[in-house]
């Protein structure tokens, strides 16, 4: 496996049906030719991902999207024009160009134009979109550096396109239209419900999906190997005073003799910065010699909803 910034090599491997890990502004993706069912099947095998969990398709222009969807409803176009390239995914009715393995048999395909310059350049050189879930083993912590991706998948893929540390750090906000043509949020991200309300004039509902419909929203996800326990920090420190604990804190430094590693997500209490640091902090604490990781929630508004969502799914 090689790590580098060679877009031509990445394009060549993808054209041959190989998998390549690619940087995006949210997290690294594990990419395959979205028109090649055999290549896409490799993604499920390499990640150990259940085949009922559909993938997001990435491309670089509205024109290319029109070649693989049946329609792009106006209100979703309006939202997409506002936030693309960027950390937003929309569900659109797929055409036959997208094989059922990409959408796990669903009739809508998740679509995103990411904003990472290297990946945008790669996408613009390709005549096919890239199906790409996050570049981690199924259920474990998402990668925000090439090294994270390499640690989990390095022996299973031939190339990682290195675009540095992801600027956003948590996965895209996913939106769709419900039967009444109202916009719904399927997954929280750094584009908040207020941001979307600014475009459509109302706060979108959160859609509570069952596991078949959007399994990546399954309860256990983003999980470290060590037990990850969420709660009020003072109570957790008391409860686990006889264990070696690694602490994931929002903005203050906690003191206790049994703390053997601590990461503060944002000393300024800035939620953007906390999102950017979240997964790297989880990777680092998971590699420490603590028995368990204890973590507190962040304020539950705006981007905090997305961070708390990831913390809850990571926790036991
Ligand atoms: O920021 C992101 O979205 C990153 C980067 C790589 O683009 N990708 C990502 O992919 O987070 P993944 O596979 O880890 O999460 C995609 C989520 C899953 O929860 C999946 O179930 C849901 O999107 N999803 C994908 N296609 C869907 C569809 N057709 N209908 C409903 N949910 C879908
Ligand atoms: Mg994922």
Tab-separated table of C-alpha atoms and ligand atoms in Angstrom:
chain	number	residue	atom	x	y	z
A	1	UNK	CA	0.000	0.000	0.000
A	2	UNK	CA	1.217	3.477	-0.859
A	3	UNK	CA	0.293	6.898	0.517
A	4	UNK	CA	0.779	9.948	-1.695
A	5	UNK	CA	-0.804	12.847	-3.544
A	6	UNK	CA	-0.715	11.362	-7.052
A	7	UNK	CA	-4.125	12.083	-8.606
A	8	UNK	CA	-3.196	10.367	-11.880
A	9	UNK	CA	-2.321	7.136	-10.100
A	10	UNK	CA	-5.551	7.324	-8.072
A	11	UNK	CA	-7.557	7.837	-11.277
A	12	UNK	CA	-5.806	4.946	-13.009
A	13	UNK	CA	-6.451	2.526	-10.132
A	14	UNK	CA	-10.106	3.595	-9.843
A	15	UNK	CA	-10.601	3.145	-13.594
A	16	UNK	CA	-9.291	-0.413	-13.263
A	17	UNK	CA	-11.877	-1.196	-10.572
A	18	UNK	CA	-9.485	-0.853	-7.633
A	19	UNK	CA	-10.281	0.852	-4.327
A	20	UNK	CA	-8.551	4.094	-3.313
A	21	UNK	CA	-8.971	6.009	-0.039
A	22	UNK	CA	-9.626	9.683	-0.780
A	23	UNK	CA	-9.604	12.809	1.383
A	24	UNK	CA	-12.738	14.893	1.772
A	25	UNK	CA	-13.363	17.890	4.003
A	26	UNK	CA	-15.470	15.686	6.340
A	27	UNK	CA	-13.687	12.328	6.703
A	28	UNK	CA	-11.621	10.096	4.386
A	29	UNK	CA	-13.691	7.971	2.003
A	30	UNK	CA	-13.033	4.490	0.617
A	31	UNK	CA	-13.764	5.039	-3.061
A	32	UNK	CA	-14.668	2.843	-6.027
A	33	UNK	CA	-16.077	3.477	-9.510
A	34	UNK	CA	-19.779	4.043	-8.767
A	35	UNK	CA	-20.780	2.585	-12.140
A	36	UNK	CA	-18.847	-0.656	-11.601
A	37	UNK	CA	-20.838	-3.098	-9.443
A	38	UNK	CA	-17.865	-5.429	-8.909
A	39	UNK	CA	-15.659	-2.578	-7.733
A	40	UNK	CA	-18.410	-1.379	-5.374
A	41	UNK	CA	-18.810	-4.885	-3.932
A	42	UNK	CA	-15.129	-4.746	-2.924
A	43	UNK	CA	-15.955	-1.781	-0.659
A	44	UNK	CA	-18.396	-3.896	1.360
A	45	UNK	CA	-15.877	-6.758	1.605
A	46	UNK	CA	-12.929	-4.597	2.630
A	47	UNK	CA	-14.902	-2.663	5.274
A	48	UNK	CA	-16.811	-5.695	6.532
A	49	UNK	CA	-19.898	-3.589	5.862
A	50	UNK	CA	-23.317	-5.236	5.704
A	51	UNK	CA	-24.576	-5.147	2.124
A	52	UNK	CA	-27.842	-3.615	3.247
A	53	UNK	CA	-26.065	-0.368	4.177
A	54	UNK	CA	-26.046	1.947	1.113
A	55	UNK	CA	-23.171	4.174	-0.037
A	56	UNK	CA	-22.860	7.883	-0.874
A	57	UNK	CA	-21.939	8.745	-4.472
A	58	UNK	CA	-19.485	11.623	-4.943
A	59	UNK	CA	-19.035	13.774	-8.002
A	60	UNK	CA	-17.999	17.312	-8.962
A	61	UNK	CA	-20.873	18.870	-10.945
A	62	UNK	CA	-24.657	19.194	-11.203
A	63	UNK	CA	-24.359	18.191	-14.850
A	64	UNK	CA	-22.798	14.853	-13.990
A	65	UNK	CA	-25.471	14.262	-11.333
A	66	UNK	CA	-28.183	14.660	-13.966
A	67	UNK	CA	-26.764	11.625	-15.764
A	68	UNK	CA	-27.499	9.243	-12.886
A	69	UNK	CA	-30.637	10.586	-11.150
A	70	UNK	CA	-34.244	10.716	-12.392
A	71	UNK	CA	-34.916	14.140	-10.946
A	72	UNK	CA	-33.456	16.785	-8.642
A	73	UNK	CA	-36.355	18.455	-6.799
A	74	UNK	CA	-36.101	22.274	-6.738
A	75	UNK	CA	-35.948	22.647	-2.978
A	76	UNK	CA	-33.082	20.142	-2.700
A	77	UNK	CA	-31.320	21.889	-5.586
A	78	UNK	CA	-31.610	25.156	-3.723
A	79	UNK	CA	-30.008	23.646	-0.625
A	80	UNK	CA	-27.312	21.946	-2.716
A	81	UNK	CA	-26.475	25.172	-4.590
A	82	UNK	CA	-26.011	26.918	-1.260
A	83	UNK	CA	-23.732	24.329	0.387
A	84	UNK	CA	-21.887	22.489	-2.421
A	85	UNK	CA	-19.061	21.830	-2.730
A	86	UNK	CA	-19.376	20.990	0.955
A	87	UNK	CA	-20.445	18.711	3.800
A	88	UNK	CA	-23.991	18.030	2.574
A	89	UNK	CA	-25.542	14.872	1.091
A	90	UNK	CA	-28.950	14.740	-0.621
A	91	UNK	CA	-31.084	11.714	-1.439
A	92	UNK	CA	-32.308	11.679	-5.049
A	93	UNK	CA	-34.282	9.103	-7.075
A	94	UNK	CA	-31.650	7.058	-8.891
A	95	UNK	CA	-31.606	6.136	-12.569
A	96	UNK	CA	-30.474	2.752	-13.928
A	97	UNK	CA	-26.914	4.062	-14.208
A	98	UNK	CA	-26.541	3.457	-10.483
A	99	UNK	CA	-26.474	-0.250	-9.694
A	100	UNK	CA	-28.560	-1.613	-6.819
A	101	UNK	CA	-25.420	-2.604	-4.907
A	102	UNK	CA	-24.646	1.098	-4.416
A	103	UNK	CA	-28.025	1.879	-2.850
A	104	UNK	CA	-28.549	-1.542	-1.230
A	105	UNK	CA	-31.663	-1.926	-3.336
A	106	UNK	CA	-33.227	1.422	-2.338
A	107	UNK	CA	-34.631	3.594	-5.123
A	108	UNK	CA	-32.867	6.760	-3.909
A	109	UNK	CA	-29.147	7.417	-4.147
A	110	UNK	CA	-27.222	9.593	-1.697
A	111	UNK	CA	-25.208	12.254	-3.602
A	112	UNK	CA	-22.517	14.701	-2.512
A	113	UNK	CA	-20.101	17.183	-4.084
A	114	UNK	CA	-17.264	17.327	-1.540
A	115	UNK	CA	-15.039	20.383	-1.217
A	116	UNK	CA	-11.531	18.947	-0.817
A	117	UNK	CA	-9.392	20.433	-3.658
A	118	UNK	CA	-7.426	17.236	-4.366
A	119	UNK	CA	-10.554	15.104	-4.564
A	120	UNK	CA	-12.427	17.680	-6.643
A	121	UNK	CA	-9.556	17.582	-9.117
A	122	UNK	CA	-9.649	13.788	-9.140
A	123	UNK	CA	-13.442	13.759	-9.632
A	124	UNK	CA	-13.266	16.239	-12.483
A	125	UNK	CA	-10.817	13.955	-14.314
A	126	UNK	CA	-13.158	10.931	-14.078
A	127	UNK	CA	-16.101	10.026	-16.300
A	128	UNK	CA	-17.755	8.112	-13.458
A	129	UNK	CA	-18.814	9.114	-9.925
A	130	UNK	CA	-17.165	7.612	-6.842
A	131	UNK	CA	-19.131	5.507	-4.386
A	132	UNK	CA	-17.450	6.052	-1.034
A	133	UNK	CA	-18.329	5.320	2.576
A	134	UNK	CA	-16.002	6.492	5.337
A	135	UNK	CA	-12.610	4.731	5.073
A	136	UNK	CA	-12.805	2.750	8.312
A	137	UNK	CA	-13.738	-0.824	9.194
A	138	UNK	CA	-17.493	-1.071	9.629
A	139	UNK	CA	-18.607	0.225	13.026
A	140	UNK	CA	-15.280	1.728	14.109
A	141	UNK	CA	-13.910	5.264	14.387
A	142	UNK	CA	-14.001	7.347	11.204
A	143	UNK	CA	-10.657	8.482	9.708
A	144	UNK	CA	-9.718	12.149	9.526
A	145	UNK	CA	-6.110	11.619	8.366
A	146	UNK	CA	-4.458	9.349	5.787
A	147	UNK	CA	-2.737	7.613	8.713
A	148	UNK	CA	-6.078	6.723	10.345
A	149	UNK	CA	-7.238	5.185	7.062
A	150	UNK	CA	-3.938	3.333	6.695
A	151	UNK	CA	-4.145	1.879	10.211
A	152	UNK	CA	-7.523	0.265	9.556
A	153	UNK	CA	-7.385	-0.547	5.830
A	154	UNK	CA	-3.723	-0.247	4.819
A	155	UNK	CA	-3.183	-3.940	4.152
A	156	UNK	CA	-6.380	-4.231	2.100
A	157	UNK	CA	-6.142	-1.384	-0.443
A	158	UNK	CA	-3.431	-0.290	-2.823
A	159	UNK	CA	-3.468	3.492	-2.533
A	160	UNK	CA	-4.387	6.294	-0.130
A	161	UNK	CA	-4.575	9.779	-1.593
A	162	UNK	CA	-3.190	11.981	1.169
A	163	UNK	CA	-4.935	15.327	1.508
A	164	UNK	CA	-3.871	16.094	5.080
A	165	UNK	CA	-6.154	16.462	8.065
A	166	UNK	CA	-9.868	16.837	7.252
A	167	UNK	CA	-10.998	20.418	7.844
A	168	UNK	CA	-14.532	19.591	9.039
A	169	UNK	CA	-13.904	16.298	10.787
A	170	UNK	CA	-17.375	14.739	10.990
A	171	UNK	CA	-19.569	13.261	8.282
A	172	UNK	CA	-21.871	15.274	6.030
A	173	UNK	CA	-25.393	16.357	6.932
A	174	UNK	CA	-27.835	14.105	5.028
A	175	UNK	CA	-31.170	15.510	3.827
A	176	UNK	CA	-34.098	14.091	1.884
A	177	UNK	CA	-37.673	14.945	0.935
A	178	UNK	CA	-40.524	13.163	2.691
A	179	UNK	CA	-43.844	12.176	1.134
A	180	UNK	CA	-45.275	15.637	1.845
A	181	UNK	CA	-42.332	17.253	0.046
A	182	UNK	CA	-40.889	18.555	3.290
A	183	UNK	CA	-37.145	18.497	3.826
A	184	UNK	CA	-35.953	16.095	6.531
A	185	UNK	CA	-32.563	15.564	8.127
A	186	UNK	CA	-31.350	11.944	8.241
A	187	UNK	CA	-27.968	12.614	9.818
A	188	UNK	CA	-26.696	15.700	11.612
A	189	UNK	CA	-23.456	17.330	10.435
A	190	UNK	CA	-21.849	20.764	10.535
A	191	UNK	CA	-24.528	22.148	8.223
A	192	UNK	CA	-27.157	22.622	10.903
A	193	UNK	CA	-30.946	22.624	10.840
A	194	UNK	CA	-30.775	26.417	11.218
A	195	UNK	CA	-28.485	26.663	8.176
A	196	UNK	CA	-31.002	24.689	6.132
A	197	UNK	CA	-33.922	26.698	7.516
A	198	UNK	CA	-32.106	29.770	6.175
A	199	UNK	CA	-32.616	28.379	2.657
A	200	UNK	CA	-36.064	26.748	2.885
A	201	UNK	CA	-37.804	28.942	5.457
A	202	UNK	CA	-38.591	26.268	8.071
A	203	UNK	CA	-36.646	24.015	10.437
A	204	UNK	CA	-36.397	20.559	8.861
A	205	UNK	CA	-37.650	17.616	10.933
A	206	UNK	CA	-35.174	14.987	12.102
A	207	UNK	CA	-36.096	11.710	10.499
A	208	UNK	CA	-35.832	8.802	12.920
A	209	UNK	CA	-34.923	5.956	10.609
A	210	UNK	CA	-35.075	2.275	11.293
A	211	UNK	CA	-31.963	0.243	10.722
A	212	UNK	CA	-33.037	-1.117	7.326
A	213	UNK	CA	-33.614	2.285	5.823
A	214	UNK	CA	-30.361	3.914	6.867
A	215	UNK	CA	-28.206	1.438	8.723
A	216	UNK	CA	-25.225	3.757	9.061
A	217	UNK	CA	-27.432	5.456	11.549
A	218	UNK	CA	-27.406	2.238	13.550
A	219	UNK	CA	-26.979	2.646	17.227
A	220	UNK	CA	-23.472	1.275	17.601
A	221	UNK	CA	-21.111	3.100	15.287
A	222	UNK	CA	-17.929	5.167	15.366
A	223	UNK	CA	-16.877	2.949	18.288
A	224	UNK	CA	-13.407	2.730	19.790
A	225	UNK	CA	-12.118	-0.691	20.892
A	226	UNK	CA	-11.977	0.343	24.546
A	227	UNK	CA	-15.283	0.794	26.389
A	228	UNK	CA	-16.425	4.350	25.678
A	229	UNK	CA	-18.636	5.784	28.406
A	230	UNK	CA	-20.610	8.993	28.087
A	231	UNK	CA	-21.937	11.009	31.014
A	232	UNK	CA	-21.290	13.883	33.411
A	233	UNK	CA	-17.536	14.071	33.910
A	234	UNK	CA	-17.561	14.543	37.690
A	235	UNK	CA	-19.843	11.540	38.150
A	236	UNK	CA	-17.823	9.399	35.735
A	237	UNK	CA	-14.559	10.230	37.501
A	238	UNK	CA	-16.178	9.174	40.778
A	239	UNK	CA	-17.711	5.960	39.391
A	240	UNK	CA	-14.494	4.849	37.702
A	241	UNK	CA	-12.006	6.062	40.304
A	242	UNK	CA	-10.448	2.578	40.485
A	243	UNK	CA	-9.799	2.340	36.765
A	244	UNK	CA	-7.223	3.959	34.518
A	245	UNK	CA	-9.317	6.388	32.520
A	246	UNK	CA	-8.695	8.351	29.322
A	247	UNK	CA	-10.729	11.554	29.294
A	248	UNK	CA	-12.411	13.209	26.326
A	249	UNK	CA	-13.322	16.704	27.474
A	250	UNK	CA	-15.088	19.518	25.675
A	251	UNK	CA	-13.222	22.569	26.945
A	252	UNK	CA	-11.797	22.243	30.456
A	253	UNK	CA	-8.999	20.146	31.880
A	254	UNK	CA	-10.220	17.629	34.481
A	255	UNK	CA	-8.020	16.585	37.378
A	256	UNK	CA	-7.894	13.165	39.019
A	257	UNK	CA	-5.074	10.749	39.900
A	258	UNK	CA	-6.418	7.951	37.727
A	259	UNK	CA	-6.489	10.030	34.524
A	260	UNK	CA	-3.827	8.654	32.208
A	261	UNK	CA	-4.588	10.661	29.106
A	262	UNK	CA	-6.852	13.571	28.338
A	263	UNK	CA	-7.851	15.448	25.215
A	264	UNK	CA	-9.702	18.740	25.208
A	265	UNK	CA	-11.727	19.151	22.015
A	266	UNK	CA	-11.722	22.955	22.076
A	267	UNK	CA	-10.348	25.122	24.864
A	268	UNK	CA	-12.255	28.040	23.385
A	269	UNK	CA	-15.460	26.012	23.499
A	270	UNK	CA	-15.779	26.299	19.723
A	271	UNK	CA	-18.001	23.561	18.263
A	272	UNK	CA	-16.403	23.697	14.786
A	273	UNK	CA	-13.008	23.095	16.327
A	274	UNK	CA	-14.438	20.310	18.516
A	275	UNK	CA	-15.917	18.567	15.449
A	276	UNK	CA	-12.609	18.821	13.626
A	277	UNK	CA	-10.727	17.213	16.530
A	278	UNK	CA	-13.323	14.617	17.560
A	279	UNK	CA	-12.320	11.456	15.681
A	280	UNK	CA	-8.569	12.074	15.979
A	281	UNK	CA	-9.074	12.392	19.750
A	282	UNK	CA	-10.999	9.114	19.843
A	283	UNK	CA	-8.271	7.352	17.827
A	284	UNK	CA	-5.588	8.704	20.160
A	285	UNK	CA	-7.352	7.860	23.413
A	286	UNK	CA	-8.155	4.395	22.083
A	287	UNK	CA	-4.403	3.847	21.567
A	288	UNK	CA	-3.548	4.944	25.136
A	289	UNK	CA	-3.036	2.419	27.939
A	290	UNK	CA	-6.208	3.399	29.777
A	291	UNK	CA	-8.806	0.725	30.662
A	292	UNK	CA	-11.716	2.828	29.484
A	293	UNK	CA	-12.499	6.139	27.793
A	294	UNK	CA	-14.887	8.501	29.564
A	295	UNK	CA	-16.432	11.438	27.764
A	296	UNK	CA	-18.821	14.286	28.311
A	297	UNK	CA	-21.324	15.662	25.825
A	298	UNK	CA	-20.924	19.060	24.183
A	299	UNK	CA	-23.645	21.760	24.276
A	300	UNK	CA	-26.647	20.306	22.458
A	301	UNK	CA	-27.342	22.918	19.773
A	302	UNK	CA	-26.132	23.668	16.243
A	303	UNK	CA	-23.068	21.591	15.393
A	304	UNK	CA	-23.230	20.200	18.929
A	305	UNK	CA	-26.153	17.989	17.820
A	306	UNK	CA	-23.898	16.279	15.277
A	307	UNK	CA	-21.039	15.829	17.764
A	308	UNK	CA	-23.343	14.429	20.469
A	309	UNK	CA	-24.874	12.068	17.907
A	310	UNK	CA	-21.404	10.600	17.162
A	311	UNK	CA	-20.550	10.422	20.885
A	312	UNK	CA	-23.781	8.565	21.671
A	313	UNK	CA	-23.292	6.018	18.909
A	314	UNK	CA	-19.666	5.457	20.000
A	315	UNK	CA	-20.688	4.829	23.591
A	316	UNK	CA	-21.540	1.479	25.152
B	1	LIG	O1	-19.136	13.015	4.891
B	1	LIG	C1	-19.552	11.944	4.459
B	1	LIG	O2	-20.754	11.762	4.196
B	1	LIG	C2	-18.543	10.805	4.256
B	1	LIG	C3	-17.562	11.220	3.155
B	1	LIG	C4	-16.616	10.117	2.772
B	1	LIG	O3	-18.287	11.681	2.057
B	1	LIG	N1	-19.180	9.574	3.931
B	1	LIG	C5	-19.880	8.838	4.830
B	1	LIG	O4	-20.330	7.614	4.351
B	1	LIG	O5	-20.087	9.203	5.970
B	1	LIG	P1	-20.859	6.462	5.299
B	1	LIG	O6	-21.100	5.315	4.399
B	1	LIG	O7	-19.911	6.249	6.404
B	1	LIG	O8	-22.233	7.003	5.805
B	1	LIG	C6	-23.269	7.191	4.858
B	1	LIG	C7	-24.598	7.157	5.525
B	1	LIG	C8	-24.951	5.791	6.080
B	1	LIG	O9	-25.617	6.017	7.296
B	1	LIG	C9	-25.906	5.221	5.047
B	1	LIG	O10	-26.790	4.268	5.605
B	1	LIG	C10	-26.603	6.466	4.583
B	1	LIG	O11	-25.589	7.454	4.549
B	1	LIG	N2	-27.099	6.319	3.215
B	1	LIG	C11	-26.375	6.161	2.083
B	1	LIG	N3	-27.163	6.009	1.012
B	1	LIG	C12	-28.434	6.073	1.464
B	1	LIG	C13	-29.707	5.952	0.832
B	1	LIG	N4	-29.809	5.728	-0.469
B	1	LIG	N5	-30.813	6.074	1.612
B	1	LIG	C14	-30.688	6.284	2.960
B	1	LIG	N6	-29.517	6.398	3.609
B	1	LIG	C15	-28.403	6.282	2.871
B	2	LIG	MG1	-19.184	5.730	8.233
